XYZ file of C-alpha atoms in Angstrom:
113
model
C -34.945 -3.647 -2.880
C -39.009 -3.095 -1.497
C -38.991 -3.174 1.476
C -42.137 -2.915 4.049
C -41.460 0.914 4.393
C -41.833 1.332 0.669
C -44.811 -0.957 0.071
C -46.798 1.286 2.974
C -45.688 4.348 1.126
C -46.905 3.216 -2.310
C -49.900 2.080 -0.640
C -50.827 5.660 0.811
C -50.062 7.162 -2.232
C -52.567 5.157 -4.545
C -55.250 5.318 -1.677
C -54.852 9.168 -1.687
C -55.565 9.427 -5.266
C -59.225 9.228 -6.648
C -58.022 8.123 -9.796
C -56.799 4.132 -8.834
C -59.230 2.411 -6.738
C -57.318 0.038 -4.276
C -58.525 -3.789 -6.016
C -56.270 -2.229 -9.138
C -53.652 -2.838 -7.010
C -53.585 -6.647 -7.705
C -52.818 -6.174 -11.367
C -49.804 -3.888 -11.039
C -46.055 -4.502 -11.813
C -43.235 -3.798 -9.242
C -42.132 -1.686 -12.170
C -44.998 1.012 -11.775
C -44.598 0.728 -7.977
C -40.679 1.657 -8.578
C -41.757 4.764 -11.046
C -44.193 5.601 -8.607
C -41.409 5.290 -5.527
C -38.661 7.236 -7.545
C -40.931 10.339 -8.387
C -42.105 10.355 -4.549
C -39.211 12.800 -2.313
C -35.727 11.309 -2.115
C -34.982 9.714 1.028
C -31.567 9.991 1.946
C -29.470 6.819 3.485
C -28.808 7.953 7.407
C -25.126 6.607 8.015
C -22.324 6.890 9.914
C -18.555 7.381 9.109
C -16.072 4.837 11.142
C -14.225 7.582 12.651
C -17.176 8.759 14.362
C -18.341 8.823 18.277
C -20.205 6.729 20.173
C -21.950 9.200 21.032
C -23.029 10.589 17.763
C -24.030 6.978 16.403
C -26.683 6.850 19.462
C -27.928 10.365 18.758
C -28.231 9.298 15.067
C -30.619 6.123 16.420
C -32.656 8.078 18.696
C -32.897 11.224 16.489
C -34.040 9.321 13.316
C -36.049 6.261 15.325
C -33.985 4.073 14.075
C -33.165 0.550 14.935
C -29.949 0.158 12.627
C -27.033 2.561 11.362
C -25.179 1.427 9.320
C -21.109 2.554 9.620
C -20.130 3.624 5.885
C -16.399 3.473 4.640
C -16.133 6.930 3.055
C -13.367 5.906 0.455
C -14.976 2.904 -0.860
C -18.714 3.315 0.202
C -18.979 -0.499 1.462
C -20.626 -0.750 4.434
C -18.289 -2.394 7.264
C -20.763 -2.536 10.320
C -24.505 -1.726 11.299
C -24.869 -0.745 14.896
C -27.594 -1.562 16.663
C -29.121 -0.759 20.325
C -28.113 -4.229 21.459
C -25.080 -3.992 20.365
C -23.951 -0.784 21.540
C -25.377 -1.892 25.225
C -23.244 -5.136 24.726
C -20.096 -3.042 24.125
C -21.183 -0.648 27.238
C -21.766 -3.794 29.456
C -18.184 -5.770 28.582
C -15.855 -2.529 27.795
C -17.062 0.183 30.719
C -16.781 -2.620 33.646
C -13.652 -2.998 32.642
C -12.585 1.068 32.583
C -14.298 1.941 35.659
C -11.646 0.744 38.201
C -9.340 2.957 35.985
C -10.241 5.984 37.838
C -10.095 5.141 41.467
C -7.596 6.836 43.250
C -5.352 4.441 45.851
C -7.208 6.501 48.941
C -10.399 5.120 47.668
C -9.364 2.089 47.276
C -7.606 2.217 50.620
C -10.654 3.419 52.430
C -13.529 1.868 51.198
C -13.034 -1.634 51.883
């Protein structure tokens, strides 16, 4: 798959050699683009295993400036989720509400209404 990323990166690397003026551009193949891509350094795929934190996942999205991680089974290497900022501030926003009368003691309770 190309995807924006990869077109920009091809596109730097034929304007940064002399050889290939940019209008040759028009006449190549995806197929040169994808030996060009492959011999460029290996990116690896930033993921996240399901038995990891919360906490880790958002590190991982602000670390990398990411917007999407995707959550990896490590058996089977299918991917069963891709977090997201929204969705982690969705999960916040319905799940903590709920856990934060938890930890009141019953003299806070008692006293503070």
């Amino acid at each position: 798959m190309l995807t924006i990323t990869d077109f920009i990166n091809i596109l730097h690397c034929y304007y940064k050699s002399p050889m290939v003026q940019m209008y040759g551009l028009e006449s190549h193949k995806i197929e040169t683009w994808r030996d060009v891509y492959l011999k460029s350094p290996t990116q690896f795929l930033i993921s996240i295993s399901p038995q990891a934190s919360l906490f880790d996942a958002i590190y991982s999205l602000l670390r990398y400036k990411i917007h999407r991680l995707p959550v990896i089974d490590p058996e089977s290497g299918n991917v069963l989720h891709i977090l997201t900022h929204k969705r982690i501030l969705k999960f916040l926003h319905i799940f903590v509400i709920q856990i934060i009368p938890q930890y009141n003691t019953l003299w806070y309770v008692k006293y503070s209404s």
